[in-house]
């Protein structure tokens, strides 16, 4: 290699190092996928699932354990016997036809608005962890400050599109009042879209009122700004808590995830297609009810999907059947013309180890190829959701960046310029110093920050730091660099006033607020 070439290579390495050392915290736009879908079902098989689901709705029925919902269904024309609702397939089709196939999520920073549905997708962190592995990799109970740290990291990680809500449970706050502080943390520490607590109807109403303070009452009427999640109890039950929370969101035109909680083989048949048929019936019954509440309000086909070990009864993640079900559910959601949510980077590993990586990678690839829109639990999930790992949170977010790059598909924009470099170099040469390489190397191939690809000698010389510690180092650095996206002073004061009033009204107890 010539002296000039060596100098060019060194300058290239220096430029690459400078890029790696410059933290880019600007959020990536909503993922616009360009890869073909993985669709294992034929049109006849889609019709078979649809027919089986409609038979379940018409003949087995769905239990709605909520007096208001039962009266709503009677007015809508459904057959109601006790707390059982039997849904005519034509009524279901008529109702779900009014669900918007696409809409835009609006963040308090308009630069972080997200087109959503069809080929647009977003990555959302995990939520609900009762434990965390902290910045020292210690497993312990979380606090409100720990939750704030995850919201700050969510704000700074480019592929994370939402600050979610209770990524970890803040145990230093009473359960009855916890939702207020969680919502404020989501709003304060990030200017991306977020999720709203649906742990009780009263809690959901508080979330919506806080959103009205942040965005304005009239704005909520026409702009989705927050996402609620309503879990069904498989098989075929929707309870009063979830249905009341669903009404709070739908009445104000805010989207909810209609999510059957599936443990394949335990609360569904021990069969992939039969599980999908039951799950589909459960999701459709809730999606239809959103349109009984408010015609045209946004709603999202959801699910939590796991299979159960027949050896221990423990939920499993990253298994082939879960991938197959994700492919099938994606087909069903597109068949009905509704956006859909699934879960990402799931696993049962107790630490951030090889099992955690393999399970998460298996799940992510299937989710991306299945064409999911709302990709939840995309960062931090470990130990079957029992803890959020700070290290895994960081690495999962980089995995989301890589998944984002893959799902964008092949970039042909510079093909002619790149192919023109081949005769310039000819046999036996190298492209490192070519003008095309110097112009495009930053984006031509993804350069992971968390994955070490150096020779073992260099890795050892730099301290033999494994990925877990590497990620914790990055997390500490990011938190030190964090700059708060300040709320408007008047809005912040109004939010704090609302929280103070509600904390006076809600008794501070370790139970969900259902009455105040």
PDB file of C-alpha atoms in Angstrom, residues 342-502:
ATOM      1  CA  UNK A 342     -46.655  -7.093  19.357  1.00  0.00           C
ATOM      2  CA  UNK A 343     -43.823  -7.568  21.847  1.00  0.00           C
ATOM      3  CA  UNK A 344     -40.117  -7.406  21.094  1.00  0.00           C
ATOM      4  CA  UNK A 345     -36.783  -8.564  22.628  1.00  0.00           C
ATOM      5  CA  UNK A 346     -38.539 -10.859  25.111  1.00  0.00           C
ATOM      6  CA  UNK A 347     -36.720 -13.549  27.070  1.00  0.00           C
ATOM      7  CA  UNK A 348     -36.547 -15.522  30.260  1.00  0.00           C
ATOM      8  CA  UNK A 349     -32.824 -15.163  31.018  1.00  0.00           C
ATOM      9  CA  UNK A 350     -31.972 -14.144  34.585  1.00  0.00           C
ATOM     10  CA  UNK A 351     -28.995 -12.047  33.548  1.00  0.00           C
ATOM     11  CA  UNK A 352     -27.924 -10.305  30.372  1.00  0.00           C
ATOM     12  CA  UNK A 353     -26.317 -13.420  28.934  1.00  0.00           C
ATOM     13  CA  UNK A 354     -26.277 -15.408  25.690  1.00  0.00           C
ATOM     14  CA  UNK A 355     -29.798 -16.719  26.315  1.00  0.00           C
ATOM     15  CA  UNK A 356     -31.076 -13.148  26.596  1.00  0.00           C
ATOM     16  CA  UNK A 357     -29.401 -12.218  23.322  1.00  0.00           C
ATOM     17  CA  UNK A 358     -30.556 -15.240  21.367  1.00  0.00           C
ATOM     18  CA  UNK A 359     -34.169 -15.004  22.549  1.00  0.00           C
ATOM     19  CA  UNK A 360     -34.342 -11.281  21.859  1.00  0.00           C
ATOM     20  CA  UNK A 361     -32.789 -11.562  18.398  1.00  0.00           C
ATOM     21  CA  UNK A 362     -35.139 -14.411  17.450  1.00  0.00           C
ATOM     22  CA  UNK A 363     -38.141 -12.360  18.512  1.00  0.00           C
ATOM     23  CA  UNK A 364     -37.038  -9.118  16.884  1.00  0.00           C
ATOM     24  CA  UNK A 365     -36.405 -10.632  13.492  1.00  0.00           C
ATOM     25  CA  UNK A 366     -39.809 -12.297  13.459  1.00  0.00           C
ATOM     26  CA  UNK A 367     -41.572  -9.117  14.581  1.00  0.00           C
ATOM     27  CA  UNK A 368     -39.911  -7.063  11.864  1.00  0.00           C
ATOM     28  CA  UNK A 369     -40.618  -9.606   9.145  1.00  0.00           C
ATOM     29  CA  UNK A 370     -44.220  -9.928  10.365  1.00  0.00           C
ATOM     30  CA  UNK A 371     -44.796  -6.198   9.822  1.00  0.00           C
ATOM     31  CA  UNK A 372     -45.805  -5.052  13.327  1.00  0.00           C
ATOM     32  CA  UNK A 373     -46.634  -1.383  13.866  1.00  0.00           C
ATOM     33  CA  UNK A 374     -46.476  -0.835  17.639  1.00  0.00           C
ATOM     34  CA  UNK A 375     -43.380  -2.769  18.714  1.00  0.00           C
ATOM     35  CA  UNK A 376     -43.578  -2.783  22.500  1.00  0.00           C
ATOM     36  CA  UNK A 377     -41.102  -4.165  25.064  1.00  0.00           C
ATOM     37  CA  UNK A 378     -38.280  -3.225  22.691  1.00  0.00           C
ATOM     38  CA  UNK A 379     -35.663  -2.412  25.351  1.00  0.00           C
ATOM     39  CA  UNK A 380     -34.689  -3.826  28.727  1.00  0.00           C
ATOM     40  CA  UNK A 381     -36.920  -6.904  29.082  1.00  0.00           C
ATOM     41  CA  UNK A 382     -35.378  -9.814  30.970  1.00  0.00           C
ATOM     42  CA  UNK A 383     -36.363 -12.600  33.375  1.00  0.00           C
ATOM     43  CA  UNK A 384     -39.805 -12.934  31.707  1.00  0.00           C
ATOM     44  CA  UNK A 385     -40.433  -9.261  32.402  1.00  0.00           C
ATOM     45  CA  UNK A 386     -39.598  -9.438  36.102  1.00  0.00           C
ATOM     46  CA  UNK A 387     -36.726  -7.006  35.742  1.00  0.00           C
ATOM     47  CA  UNK A 388     -35.569  -4.287  33.383  1.00  0.00           C
ATOM     48  CA  UNK A 389     -31.852  -4.541  32.759  1.00  0.00           C
ATOM     49  CA  UNK A 390     -30.101  -1.202  32.279  1.00  0.00           C
ATOM     50  CA  UNK A 391     -27.369  -2.868  30.241  1.00  0.00           C
ATOM     51  CA  UNK A 392     -29.829  -4.747  28.072  1.00  0.00           C
ATOM     52  CA  UNK A 393     -31.878  -1.547  27.647  1.00  0.00           C
ATOM     53  CA  UNK A 394     -28.873   0.074  25.967  1.00  0.00           C
ATOM     54  CA  UNK A 395     -27.987  -2.906  23.778  1.00  0.00           C
ATOM     55  CA  UNK A 396     -31.616  -3.588  22.823  1.00  0.00           C
ATOM     56  CA  UNK A 397     -31.909   0.018  21.659  1.00  0.00           C
ATOM     57  CA  UNK A 398     -28.897  -0.497  19.390  1.00  0.00           C
ATOM     58  CA  UNK A 399     -30.467  -3.742  18.164  1.00  0.00           C
ATOM     59  CA  UNK A 400     -33.564  -1.701  17.307  1.00  0.00           C
ATOM     60  CA  UNK A 401     -31.346   0.619  15.259  1.00  0.00           C
ATOM     61  CA  UNK A 402     -29.989  -2.377  13.382  1.00  0.00           C
ATOM     62  CA  UNK A 403     -33.474  -3.816  12.912  1.00  0.00           C
ATOM     63  CA  UNK A 404     -34.612  -0.404  11.695  1.00  0.00           C
ATOM     64  CA  UNK A 405     -31.800  -0.343   9.134  1.00  0.00           C
ATOM     65  CA  UNK A 406     -32.645  -3.861   7.929  1.00  0.00           C
ATOM     66  CA  UNK A 407     -36.391  -3.250   7.666  1.00  0.00           C
ATOM     67  CA  UNK A 408     -35.822  -0.060   5.645  1.00  0.00           C
ATOM     68  CA  UNK A 409     -34.662  -2.384   2.892  1.00  0.00           C
ATOM     69  CA  UNK A 410     -31.907  -1.959   0.333  1.00  0.00           C
ATOM     70  CA  UNK A 411     -30.859   1.593  -0.493  1.00  0.00           C
ATOM     71  CA  UNK A 412     -30.293   1.895  -4.255  1.00  0.00           C
ATOM     72  CA  UNK A 413     -29.754   5.673  -4.272  1.00  0.00           C
ATOM     73  CA  UNK A 414     -26.003   5.567  -4.900  1.00  0.00           C
ATOM     74  CA  UNK A 415     -25.815   2.322  -6.886  1.00  0.00           C
ATOM     75  CA  UNK A 416     -24.526   3.913 -10.086  1.00  0.00           C
ATOM     76  CA  UNK A 417     -21.861   5.917  -8.270  1.00  0.00           C
ATOM     77  CA  UNK A 418     -20.783   2.879  -6.241  1.00  0.00           C
ATOM     78  CA  UNK A 419     -20.583   0.507  -9.203  1.00  0.00           C
ATOM     79  CA  UNK A 420     -18.546   3.124 -11.070  1.00  0.00           C
ATOM     80  CA  UNK A 421     -15.843   2.674  -8.423  1.00  0.00           C
ATOM     81  CA  UNK A 422     -15.211  -0.938  -9.530  1.00  0.00           C
ATOM     82  CA  UNK A 423     -13.222  -0.079 -12.697  1.00  0.00           C
ATOM     83  CA  UNK A 424     -11.419   2.666 -10.757  1.00  0.00           C
ATOM     84  CA  UNK A 425      -9.989   0.076  -8.360  1.00  0.00           C
ATOM     85  CA  UNK A 426      -9.706  -2.990 -10.577  1.00  0.00           C
ATOM     86  CA  UNK A 427      -8.382  -6.401  -9.529  1.00  0.00           C
ATOM     87  CA  UNK A 428      -6.368  -6.611  -6.314  1.00  0.00           C
ATOM     88  CA  UNK A 429      -7.047  -3.060  -5.093  1.00  0.00           C
ATOM     89  CA  UNK A 430      -8.983  -1.714  -2.117  1.00  0.00           C
ATOM     90  CA  UNK A 431     -11.817   0.780  -1.762  1.00  0.00           C
ATOM     91  CA  UNK A 432     -10.860   2.374   1.582  1.00  0.00           C
ATOM     92  CA  UNK A 433      -9.440   5.531   0.032  1.00  0.00           C
ATOM     93  CA  UNK A 434     -11.840   5.847  -2.879  1.00  0.00           C
ATOM     94  CA  UNK A 435     -13.885   9.080  -2.943  1.00  0.00           C
ATOM     95  CA  UNK A 436     -17.154   7.125  -2.951  1.00  0.00           C
ATOM     96  CA  UNK A 437     -16.123   5.248   0.209  1.00  0.00           C
ATOM     97  CA  UNK A 438     -15.042   8.437   1.974  1.00  0.00           C
ATOM     98  CA  UNK A 439     -18.362  10.056   1.105  1.00  0.00           C
ATOM     99  CA  UNK A 440     -20.604   7.147   2.075  1.00  0.00           C
ATOM    100  CA  UNK A 441     -18.826   5.062   4.724  1.00  0.00           C
ATOM    101  CA  UNK A 442     -20.781   6.620   7.593  1.00  0.00           C
ATOM    102  CA  UNK A 443     -24.065   5.171   6.356  1.00  0.00           C
ATOM    103  CA  UNK A 444     -23.104   2.377   3.986  1.00  0.00           C
ATOM    104  CA  UNK A 445     -22.740  -0.233   6.733  1.00  0.00           C
ATOM    105  CA  UNK A 446     -24.047  -0.048  10.286  1.00  0.00           C
ATOM    106  CA  UNK A 447     -21.230   0.330  12.829  1.00  0.00           C
ATOM    107  CA  UNK A 448     -22.374  -1.056  16.193  1.00  0.00           C
ATOM    108  CA  UNK A 449     -21.105   0.723  19.264  1.00  0.00           C
ATOM    109  CA  UNK A 450     -21.905  -2.078  21.703  1.00  0.00           C
ATOM    110  CA  UNK A 451     -20.526  -5.004  19.696  1.00  0.00           C
ATOM    111  CA  UNK A 452     -16.726  -5.353  19.713  1.00  0.00           C
ATOM    112  CA  UNK A 453     -15.292  -6.536  16.407  1.00  0.00           C
ATOM    113  CA  UNK A 454     -11.626  -5.790  17.100  1.00  0.00           C
ATOM    114  CA  UNK A 455      -8.875  -8.397  17.324  1.00  0.00           C
ATOM    115  CA  UNK A 456      -8.623 -10.094  20.703  1.00  0.00           C
ATOM    116  CA  UNK A 457      -5.253  -8.425  21.313  1.00  0.00           C
ATOM    117  CA  UNK A 458      -6.782  -4.969  20.941  1.00  0.00           C
ATOM    118  CA  UNK A 459      -9.785  -5.947  23.066  1.00  0.00           C
ATOM    119  CA  UNK A 460      -7.449  -7.178  25.815  1.00  0.00           C
ATOM    120  CA  UNK A 461      -5.299  -4.053  25.578  1.00  0.00           C
ATOM    121  CA  UNK A 462      -8.432  -1.943  26.083  1.00  0.00           C
ATOM    122  CA  UNK A 463      -9.381  -3.790  29.267  1.00  0.00           C
ATOM    123  CA  UNK A 464     -11.253  -6.916  28.068  1.00  0.00           C
ATOM    124  CA  UNK A 465     -14.568  -5.152  28.696  1.00  0.00           C
ATOM    125  CA  UNK A 466     -17.538  -7.407  27.969  1.00  0.00           C
ATOM    126  CA  UNK A 467     -20.804  -6.138  26.552  1.00  0.00           C
ATOM    127  CA  UNK A 468     -22.671  -5.898  29.877  1.00  0.00           C
ATOM    128  CA  UNK A 469     -20.133  -3.509  31.382  1.00  0.00           C
ATOM    129  CA  UNK A 470     -19.699  -1.687  28.081  1.00  0.00           C
ATOM    130  CA  UNK A 471     -23.434  -0.951  28.049  1.00  0.00           C
ATOM    131  CA  UNK A 472     -23.414   0.227  31.689  1.00  0.00           C
ATOM    132  CA  UNK A 473     -20.528   2.580  30.907  1.00  0.00           C
ATOM    133  CA  UNK A 474     -22.567   4.023  28.057  1.00  0.00           C
ATOM    134  CA  UNK A 475     -25.684   4.361  30.235  1.00  0.00           C
ATOM    135  CA  UNK A 476     -23.757   6.293  32.894  1.00  0.00           C
ATOM    136  CA  UNK A 477     -22.237   8.555  30.245  1.00  0.00           C
ATOM    137  CA  UNK A 478     -25.623   9.239  28.640  1.00  0.00           C
ATOM    138  CA  UNK A 479     -27.219  10.124  31.952  1.00  0.00           C
ATOM    139  CA  UNK A 480     -24.350  12.519  32.657  1.00  0.00           C
ATOM    140  CA  UNK A 481     -24.894  14.139  29.250  1.00  0.00           C
ATOM    141  CA  UNK A 482     -28.703  14.270  29.487  1.00  0.00           C
ATOM    142  CA  UNK A 483     -30.349  17.655  28.905  1.00  0.00           C
ATOM    143  CA  UNK A 484     -33.957  17.946  29.989  1.00  0.00           C
ATOM    144  CA  UNK A 485     -36.418  19.054  27.278  1.00  0.00           C
ATOM    145  CA  UNK A 486     -38.062  21.647  29.501  1.00  0.00           C
ATOM    146  CA  UNK A 487     -41.819  21.755  29.816  1.00  0.00           C
ATOM    147  CA  UNK A 488     -43.492  25.133  29.361  1.00  0.00           C
ATOM    148  CA  UNK A 489     -43.407  26.742  32.811  1.00  0.00           C
ATOM    149  CA  UNK A 490     -47.158  27.314  32.914  1.00  0.00           C
ATOM    150  CA  UNK A 491     -47.923  23.780  31.785  1.00  0.00           C
ATOM    151  CA  UNK A 492     -45.473  22.360  34.311  1.00  0.00           C
ATOM    152  CA  UNK A 493     -47.100  24.335  37.112  1.00  0.00           C
ATOM    153  CA  UNK A 494     -50.560  23.199  36.024  1.00  0.00           C
ATOM    154  CA  UNK A 495     -49.451  19.556  35.961  1.00  0.00           C
ATOM    155  CA  UNK A 496     -47.919  19.795  39.425  1.00  0.00           C
ATOM    156  CA  UNK A 497     -51.055  21.520  40.729  1.00  0.00           C
ATOM    157  CA  UNK A 498     -53.197  18.723  39.300  1.00  0.00           C
ATOM    158  CA  UNK A 499     -50.969  16.074  40.881  1.00  0.00           C
ATOM    159  CA  UNK A 500     -51.049  17.839  44.258  1.00  0.00           C
ATOM    160  CA  UNK A 501     -54.855  18.078  44.180  1.00  0.00           C
ATOM    161  CA  UNK A 502     -55.315  14.462  43.201  1.00  0.00           C
TER     162      UNK A 502
END
